[in-house]
């Protein structure tokens, strides 16, 4: 790790403290949904459609109902009537479109292979699965819509017969005469089409839920694998019709979410609904096959970009035509839509932009947010930069340097209206180029080719917004100092692997002034934590970080007011270290935070006038603006010309997530994201055949990258503080945003030496080999 500027931080913030959650997680002592055992627990299994588009003509569950151990077999006829809306809060009221007619179980039509048709509930999971085989379904099968470009045609058959067409959403800002003039006059106009393929979050822990309705307490308890406990409670309230105060959602350890668990899925809602109706506890744990074919998919999209370029390589304007496949039932946040278009210029000066986007329903698994949900803007732009460079005969690094937004360009208003500020794309470009020895690699590349070695280098730059918008623009933190001086922190958020217990404790130790071991972090239980919009969009650093810092500072201020009164000193003269408050310069005049807390709770008469008893603060941070993190990825590859396999030689990231709370966690986040991006570029693919059958239903066919395919990810840092409290920006998604185009560009760069062009992912050995064969013939 290198940092360009001196690391920013303090005694705890900025320190690479080992993750405290790892003791239990790495020793197999984590507690996940499947670890929840309740007396009389029943087990659920979904009967799913094995055809992609059909009308159900007969559904007979009578034999299944009689099978050993079966308690109930529920169909749409049983569960759908009386069920409330299933959309996430963001989309309730149609505010953000994507209104697929979602109901608990298939209403009569099935719309993709894996569509839940019935739910078998039995005393044991195996008995439930055995009984599911007795469910008889006859279908009137219709030709499915698997190709989203065909599904988008006006005369295409309908995925949802309740809708007029297959467009879940569509928007356009057309080319105006000014931009047309730019295209007409430009020295170069380059047009290219890029496609990403279907791949998905495959968390180690699949989805899962345990739900129990207790009619005597009038209480619905739900244990869930989720990124978002409070949103889940809202959803369960809507679907069951119960008041939220009668619902408790509990999230333990979560074995990865990657966006899939941001919004509560259909199956989890169905199980909760069933448990409520039955009045008995029910567990459902998704198996890997279900996870691969029916949880959610992502990244199935195409961009056709047209870029006008000046004589010296300056970007003048662009038109972006984006279309994505959102499957039959997209989960909230599913469509990348306008964000892909609006962020297409990314970290480059690009004065003019026009765009068109469409999100299309198809007879495939629904789309969900996946680590950088609109990262197609980065893939399309960065691959386009390399195409333009080759077209105009300029090195891609030089073309980037000529166009990248620099410090003195900022604040820089992007063509779409967003303002880039406190970002360092030029610095990260230079740092990454230096660290990977771009010049040295280029000078040896041609020689290597002469020796029969096909080498390539790829770069990718991006800026990533962390939202200050809508429900995501606020975040709570509740801090309670106990009478013994130890500190409890209640988060509205919920970690799903990214180490919030550690970073939150660091922030509290730093800003309240206590020993880090005296801080305990609580998260994931709606009964004891404040309402929050959850974890996602790389918002923990900027939003939760700011909220925890704000709450810590407020608690410290109150403690100082009480301590000053008790010590007969002035609050302005006080300092705190490791939980001991003392007068600056007179350390013998001191009192512990525990003594202050004890006075605050147990001896209110000793408090100064006007001070409310107790030492706890619930504080809510409101983001003043959107902030941006940024990074440059650089990758070198060697292609095995016999097999078409890509071997990654080096992978360098130069990133700027503002002030790093914990560089160790930051680098873990980058590394995890890059590995997912490498998987996307080279290996992972949820393949469908023309009949809509998913062909990658196990890890034998869905190929994840393993340690042998992934080099060490070399991380380097620049810290440009955001203007928000603490100056933290997010980092969790970035690796998965930058990696696909960096790897792609490296492979394309290698192949370009032979005059071969590639535009579509994944670049599997077969694809690369076929591209090489085109040269041979
Ligand atoms: N952090 C830091 N300094 C900063 C910014 C962040 O130390 N300047 C720390 C944070 O305190 C947090 C971690 O880095 O511990 C990630 O923070 P952030 O980037 O703000 O992202 P979120 O916590 O909001 O996580 C969400 C993001 C997303 S959107 C997905 S998807 C994701 C991810 O990060 N899924 C993950 N990281 C994941 N990591 C794991 N292990 N598993 C997943 O499913």
Short mmCIF file of N, CA, C and O in Angstrom, two decimals, residues 28-108:
data_model
loop_
_atom_site.label_atom_id
_atom_site.label_comp_id
_atom_site.label_asym_id
_atom_site.label_seq_id
_atom_site.Cartn_x
_atom_site.Cartn_y
_atom_site.Cartn_z
N UNK A 28 -15.65 -20.09 12.09
CA UNK A 28 -16.90 -20.83 11.89
C UNK A 28 -17.92 -20.62 12.99
O UNK A 28 -18.82 -21.42 13.16
N UNK A 29 -17.76 -19.50 13.74
CA UNK A 29 -18.71 -19.26 14.83
C UNK A 29 -19.71 -18.15 14.49
O UNK A 29 -20.40 -17.67 15.38
N UNK A 30 -19.76 -17.75 13.24
CA UNK A 30 -20.77 -16.76 12.86
C UNK A 30 -22.16 -17.35 13.04
O UNK A 30 -22.34 -18.57 13.05
N UNK A 31 -23.17 -16.48 13.19
CA UNK A 31 -24.54 -16.98 13.36
C UNK A 31 -25.40 -16.46 12.22
O UNK A 31 -25.66 -15.25 12.12
N UNK A 32 -25.79 -17.37 11.38
CA UNK A 32 -26.53 -17.03 10.16
C UNK A 32 -27.98 -17.49 10.32
O UNK A 32 -28.33 -18.14 11.30
N UNK A 33 -28.81 -17.18 9.34
CA UNK A 33 -30.23 -17.53 9.46
C UNK A 33 -30.42 -19.02 9.68
O UNK A 33 -31.24 -19.44 10.49
N UNK A 34 -29.63 -19.82 8.97
CA UNK A 34 -29.84 -21.27 9.08
C UNK A 34 -29.49 -21.78 10.48
O UNK A 34 -29.84 -22.90 10.84
N UNK A 35 -28.77 -20.97 11.26
CA UNK A 35 -28.45 -21.38 12.64
C UNK A 35 -29.64 -21.15 13.58
O UNK A 35 -29.59 -21.59 14.73
N UNK A 36 -30.67 -20.47 13.11
CA UNK A 36 -31.83 -20.21 13.98
C UNK A 36 -32.67 -21.48 14.09
O UNK A 36 -33.07 -22.06 13.08
N UNK A 37 -32.88 -21.93 15.29
CA UNK A 37 -33.71 -23.12 15.54
C UNK A 37 -34.81 -22.70 16.51
O UNK A 37 -34.53 -22.11 17.54
N UNK A 38 -36.05 -23.03 16.18
CA UNK A 38 -37.17 -22.70 17.07
C UNK A 38 -37.95 -23.99 17.35
O UNK A 38 -38.00 -24.87 16.47
N UNK A 39 -38.59 -24.10 18.50
CA UNK A 39 -39.43 -25.27 18.75
C UNK A 39 -40.54 -25.35 17.69
O UNK A 39 -41.15 -24.32 17.36
N UNK A 40 -40.74 -26.52 17.14
CA UNK A 40 -41.82 -26.70 16.16
C UNK A 40 -41.57 -26.06 14.82
O UNK A 40 -42.50 -25.83 14.04
N UNK A 41 -40.29 -25.81 14.52
CA UNK A 41 -39.96 -25.12 13.26
C UNK A 41 -40.32 -25.98 12.05
O UNK A 41 -39.97 -27.15 11.98
N UNK A 42 -41.02 -25.36 11.10
CA UNK A 42 -41.36 -26.03 9.84
C UNK A 42 -40.41 -25.55 8.74
O UNK A 42 -39.79 -24.49 8.88
N UNK A 43 -40.37 -26.31 7.67
CA UNK A 43 -39.41 -26.00 6.60
C UNK A 43 -40.14 -25.86 5.27
O UNK A 43 -41.01 -26.68 4.95
N UNK A 44 -39.76 -24.85 4.52
CA UNK A 44 -40.47 -24.55 3.28
C UNK A 44 -39.60 -24.87 2.07
O UNK A 44 -38.37 -24.74 2.12
N UNK A 45 -40.27 -25.27 1.03
CA UNK A 45 -39.59 -25.51 -0.24
C UNK A 45 -40.50 -25.03 -1.37
O UNK A 45 -41.69 -25.31 -1.37
N UNK A 46 -39.91 -24.31 -2.32
CA UNK A 46 -40.71 -23.76 -3.42
C UNK A 46 -40.81 -24.76 -4.58
O UNK A 46 -39.81 -25.37 -4.97
N UNK A 47 -42.02 -24.88 -5.11
CA UNK A 47 -42.21 -25.58 -6.39
C UNK A 47 -42.09 -24.49 -7.45
O UNK A 47 -42.82 -23.49 -7.40
N UNK A 48 -41.18 -24.68 -8.37
CA UNK A 48 -40.91 -23.61 -9.34
C UNK A 48 -41.21 -24.07 -10.76
O UNK A 48 -41.10 -25.26 -11.07
N UNK A 49 -41.52 -23.10 -11.56
CA UNK A 49 -41.79 -23.42 -12.96
C UNK A 49 -40.54 -23.95 -13.64
O UNK A 49 -39.45 -23.42 -13.43
N UNK A 50 -40.72 -24.99 -14.47
CA UNK A 50 -39.58 -25.42 -15.27
C UNK A 50 -39.73 -25.04 -16.74
O UNK A 50 -39.02 -25.54 -17.60
N UNK A 51 -40.67 -24.14 -16.99
CA UNK A 51 -40.75 -23.56 -18.34
C UNK A 51 -40.73 -22.03 -18.21
O UNK A 51 -41.07 -21.48 -17.17
N UNK A 52 -40.28 -21.36 -19.28
CA UNK A 52 -40.00 -19.93 -19.18
C UNK A 52 -41.24 -19.05 -19.40
O UNK A 52 -41.33 -17.95 -18.85
N UNK A 53 -42.19 -19.52 -20.21
CA UNK A 53 -43.35 -18.67 -20.49
C UNK A 53 -44.52 -19.59 -20.79
O UNK A 53 -44.49 -20.34 -21.77
N UNK A 54 -45.51 -19.56 -19.93
CA UNK A 54 -46.62 -20.49 -20.12
C UNK A 54 -47.80 -20.05 -19.27
O UNK A 54 -47.66 -19.27 -18.33
N UNK A 55 -48.94 -20.61 -19.64
CA UNK A 55 -50.14 -20.47 -18.82
C UNK A 55 -50.32 -21.80 -18.08
O UNK A 55 -50.18 -22.87 -18.68
N UNK A 56 -50.58 -21.73 -16.80
CA UNK A 56 -50.81 -22.97 -16.04
C UNK A 56 -52.25 -23.42 -16.34
O UNK A 56 -53.20 -22.67 -16.09
N UNK A 57 -52.39 -24.62 -16.89
CA UNK A 57 -53.74 -25.10 -17.20
C UNK A 57 -54.26 -26.04 -16.11
O UNK A 57 -55.45 -26.25 -15.98
N UNK A 58 -53.34 -26.62 -15.34
CA UNK A 58 -53.77 -27.48 -14.22
C UNK A 58 -52.70 -27.46 -13.15
O UNK A 58 -51.50 -27.61 -13.44
N UNK A 59 -53.13 -27.25 -11.93
CA UNK A 59 -52.20 -27.28 -10.80
C UNK A 59 -52.85 -28.13 -9.73
O UNK A 59 -53.88 -27.75 -9.15
N UNK A 60 -52.28 -29.30 -9.49
CA UNK A 60 -52.89 -30.25 -8.56
C UNK A 60 -51.91 -30.54 -7.42
O UNK A 60 -50.86 -31.16 -7.62
N UNK A 61 -52.27 -30.08 -6.23
CA UNK A 61 -51.37 -30.26 -5.09
C UNK A 61 -51.92 -31.31 -4.12
O UNK A 61 -51.40 -31.47 -3.02
N UNK A 62 -52.97 -32.04 -4.54
CA UNK A 62 -53.65 -32.92 -3.59
C UNK A 62 -52.73 -34.05 -3.11
O UNK A 62 -52.70 -34.36 -1.91
N UNK A 63 -51.95 -34.64 -4.01
CA UNK A 63 -51.07 -35.73 -3.58
C UNK A 63 -49.99 -35.19 -2.64
O UNK A 63 -49.64 -35.83 -1.64
N UNK A 64 -49.47 -34.03 -2.96
CA UNK A 64 -48.42 -33.44 -2.12
C UNK A 64 -48.94 -33.17 -0.71
O UNK A 64 -48.24 -33.36 0.28
N UNK A 65 -50.19 -32.75 -0.63
CA UNK A 65 -50.76 -32.43 0.68
C UNK A 65 -50.83 -33.66 1.59
O UNK A 65 -50.78 -33.54 2.81
N UNK A 66 -50.95 -34.84 0.94
CA UNK A 66 -51.09 -36.08 1.72
C UNK A 66 -49.72 -36.70 2.07
O UNK A 66 -49.66 -37.69 2.80
N UNK A 67 -48.65 -36.12 1.55
CA UNK A 67 -47.33 -36.73 1.75
C UNK A 67 -46.89 -36.62 3.21
O UNK A 67 -47.32 -35.72 3.94
N UNK A 68 -46.00 -37.53 3.58
CA UNK A 68 -45.50 -37.59 4.96
C UNK A 68 -44.92 -36.26 5.40
O UNK A 68 -44.11 -35.67 4.68
N UNK A 69 -45.31 -35.79 6.55
CA UNK A 69 -44.70 -34.61 7.16
C UNK A 69 -45.21 -33.29 6.63
O UNK A 69 -44.82 -32.23 7.11
N UNK A 70 -46.06 -33.32 5.61
CA UNK A 70 -46.49 -32.06 4.99
C UNK A 70 -47.56 -31.39 5.86
O UNK A 70 -48.53 -32.02 6.29
N UNK A 71 -47.36 -30.12 6.10
CA UNK A 71 -48.30 -29.35 6.92
C UNK A 71 -49.20 -28.50 6.01
O UNK A 71 -50.38 -28.31 6.28
N UNK A 72 -48.63 -27.99 4.94
CA UNK A 72 -49.44 -27.17 4.02
C UNK A 72 -48.77 -27.15 2.66
O UNK A 72 -47.55 -27.23 2.55
N UNK A 73 -49.60 -27.06 1.63
CA UNK A 73 -49.09 -26.77 0.29
C UNK A 73 -49.91 -25.58 -0.21
O UNK A 73 -51.12 -25.67 -0.39
N UNK A 74 -49.23 -24.47 -0.38
CA UNK A 74 -49.93 -23.22 -0.69
C UNK A 74 -49.67 -22.85 -2.15
O UNK A 74 -48.54 -22.97 -2.65
N UNK A 75 -50.71 -22.38 -2.80
CA UNK A 75 -50.58 -21.90 -4.19
C UNK A 75 -50.98 -20.42 -4.23
O UNK A 75 -51.36 -19.85 -3.20
N UNK A 76 -50.93 -19.87 -5.42
CA UNK A 76 -51.35 -18.49 -5.58
C UNK A 76 -52.78 -18.26 -5.11
O UNK A 76 -53.10 -17.21 -4.55
N UNK A 77 -53.62 -19.27 -5.34
CA UNK A 77 -55.03 -19.12 -4.91
C UNK A 77 -55.14 -18.96 -3.40
O UNK A 77 -56.01 -18.27 -2.90
N UNK A 78 -54.22 -19.61 -2.67
CA UNK A 78 -54.26 -19.51 -1.22
C UNK A 78 -53.61 -18.21 -0.72
O UNK A 78 -54.13 -17.56 0.18
N UNK A 79 -52.47 -17.89 -1.30
CA UNK A 79 -51.67 -16.81 -0.70
C UNK A 79 -51.90 -15.44 -1.31
O UNK A 79 -51.77 -14.42 -0.62
N UNK A 80 -52.22 -15.38 -2.60
CA UNK A 80 -52.27 -14.07 -3.25
C UNK A 80 -53.41 -13.17 -2.76
O UNK A 80 -53.19 -11.98 -2.53
N UNK A 81 -54.62 -13.72 -2.55
CA UNK A 81 -55.69 -12.83 -2.10
C UNK A 81 -55.35 -12.24 -0.73
O UNK A 81 -54.93 -12.94 0.18
N UNK A 82 -55.48 -10.95 -0.62
CA UNK A 82 -55.22 -10.29 0.66
C UNK A 82 -53.78 -9.90 0.88
O UNK A 82 -53.46 -9.20 1.86
N UNK A 83 -52.88 -10.35 0.01
CA UNK A 83 -51.47 -9.95 0.18
C UNK A 83 -51.31 -8.50 -0.27
O UNK A 83 -51.88 -8.09 -1.29
N UNK A 84 -50.51 -7.76 0.46
CA UNK A 84 -50.27 -6.36 0.10
C UNK A 84 -49.22 -6.24 -0.98
O UNK A 84 -48.68 -7.25 -1.45
N UNK A 85 -48.91 -5.00 -1.39
CA UNK A 85 -47.89 -4.79 -2.44
C UNK A 85 -46.53 -5.29 -2.00
O UNK A 85 -46.18 -5.24 -0.83
N UNK A 86 -45.75 -5.79 -2.97
CA UNK A 86 -44.47 -6.44 -2.64
C UNK A 86 -43.26 -5.60 -3.04
O UNK A 86 -42.13 -6.04 -2.90
N UNK A 87 -43.50 -4.42 -3.56
CA UNK A 87 -42.39 -3.58 -4.04
C UNK A 87 -41.63 -2.97 -2.86
O UNK A 87 -42.21 -2.71 -1.82
N UNK A 88 -40.34 -2.69 -3.04
CA UNK A 88 -39.60 -1.98 -2.00
C UNK A 88 -40.15 -0.56 -1.81
O UNK A 88 -40.80 -0.02 -2.72
N UNK A 89 -39.87 0.00 -0.67
CA UNK A 89 -40.40 1.32 -0.33
C UNK A 89 -40.11 2.36 -1.41
O UNK A 89 -40.95 3.20 -1.72
N UNK A 90 -38.92 2.28 -1.98
CA UNK A 90 -38.54 3.25 -3.01
C UNK A 90 -39.54 3.30 -4.15
O UNK A 90 -39.76 4.34 -4.76
N UNK A 91 -40.13 2.14 -4.45
CA UNK A 91 -40.96 2.06 -5.66
C UNK A 91 -42.44 2.10 -5.36
O UNK A 91 -43.25 2.07 -6.28
N UNK A 92 -42.79 2.15 -4.09
CA UNK A 92 -44.21 2.21 -3.77
C UNK A 92 -44.77 3.53 -4.28
O UNK A 92 -44.18 4.57 -4.12
N UNK A 93 -45.90 3.45 -4.94
CA UNK A 93 -46.46 4.65 -5.55
C UNK A 93 -45.94 4.84 -6.96
O UNK A 93 -46.21 5.84 -7.60
N UNK A 94 -45.18 3.87 -7.42
CA UNK A 94 -44.72 3.94 -8.81
C UNK A 94 -43.69 5.02 -9.05
O UNK A 94 -43.42 5.38 -10.19
N UNK A 95 -43.08 5.53 -7.96
CA UNK A 95 -42.17 6.66 -8.13
C UNK A 95 -41.02 6.35 -9.08
O UNK A 95 -40.55 7.20 -9.79
N UNK A 96 -40.59 5.10 -9.10
CA UNK A 96 -39.43 4.78 -9.92
C UNK A 96 -39.72 3.68 -10.93
O UNK A 96 -38.81 3.01 -11.40
N UNK A 97 -40.97 3.51 -11.28
CA UNK A 97 -41.27 2.60 -12.38
C UNK A 97 -40.98 1.15 -12.06
O UNK A 97 -41.07 0.70 -10.93
N UNK A 98 -40.64 0.40 -13.08
CA UNK A 98 -40.33 -1.02 -12.97
C UNK A 98 -41.47 -1.79 -12.35
O UNK A 98 -41.28 -2.71 -11.58
N UNK A 99 -42.68 -1.38 -12.67
CA UNK A 99 -43.83 -1.97 -12.01
C UNK A 99 -44.28 -3.28 -12.60
O UNK A 99 -45.38 -3.40 -13.15
N UNK A 100 -43.46 -4.32 -12.47
CA UNK A 100 -43.92 -5.65 -12.86
C UNK A 100 -45.06 -6.04 -11.93
O UNK A 100 -45.03 -5.70 -10.74
N UNK A 101 -46.07 -6.73 -12.46
CA UNK A 101 -47.23 -7.08 -11.61
C UNK A 101 -46.88 -8.24 -10.68
O UNK A 101 -47.29 -9.37 -10.89
N UNK A 102 -46.14 -7.94 -9.64
CA UNK A 102 -45.61 -8.98 -8.75
C UNK A 102 -46.64 -9.38 -7.71
O UNK A 102 -47.20 -8.54 -7.01
N UNK A 103 -46.88 -10.67 -7.61
CA UNK A 103 -47.75 -11.22 -6.56
C UNK A 103 -46.99 -12.39 -5.94
O UNK A 103 -46.00 -12.85 -6.50
N UNK A 104 -47.43 -12.89 -4.77
CA UNK A 104 -46.61 -13.88 -4.07
C UNK A 104 -46.29 -15.11 -4.93
O UNK A 104 -45.12 -15.43 -5.14
N UNK A 105 -47.28 -15.84 -5.39
CA UNK A 105 -47.01 -17.05 -6.18
C UNK A 105 -47.64 -16.89 -7.55
O UNK A 105 -48.62 -16.15 -7.72
N UNK A 106 -47.08 -17.60 -8.54
CA UNK A 106 -47.50 -17.43 -9.93
C UNK A 106 -49.02 -17.42 -10.03
O UNK A 106 -49.69 -18.35 -9.57
N UNK A 107 -49.57 -16.39 -10.63
CA UNK A 107 -51.01 -16.20 -10.59
C UNK A 107 -51.79 -17.02 -11.62
O UNK A 107 -53.00 -17.00 -11.63
N UNK A 108 -51.11 -17.75 -12.46
CA UNK A 108 -51.80 -18.43 -13.55
C UNK A 108 -50.88 -18.50 -14.74
O UNK A 108 -50.87 -19.45 -15.49
#
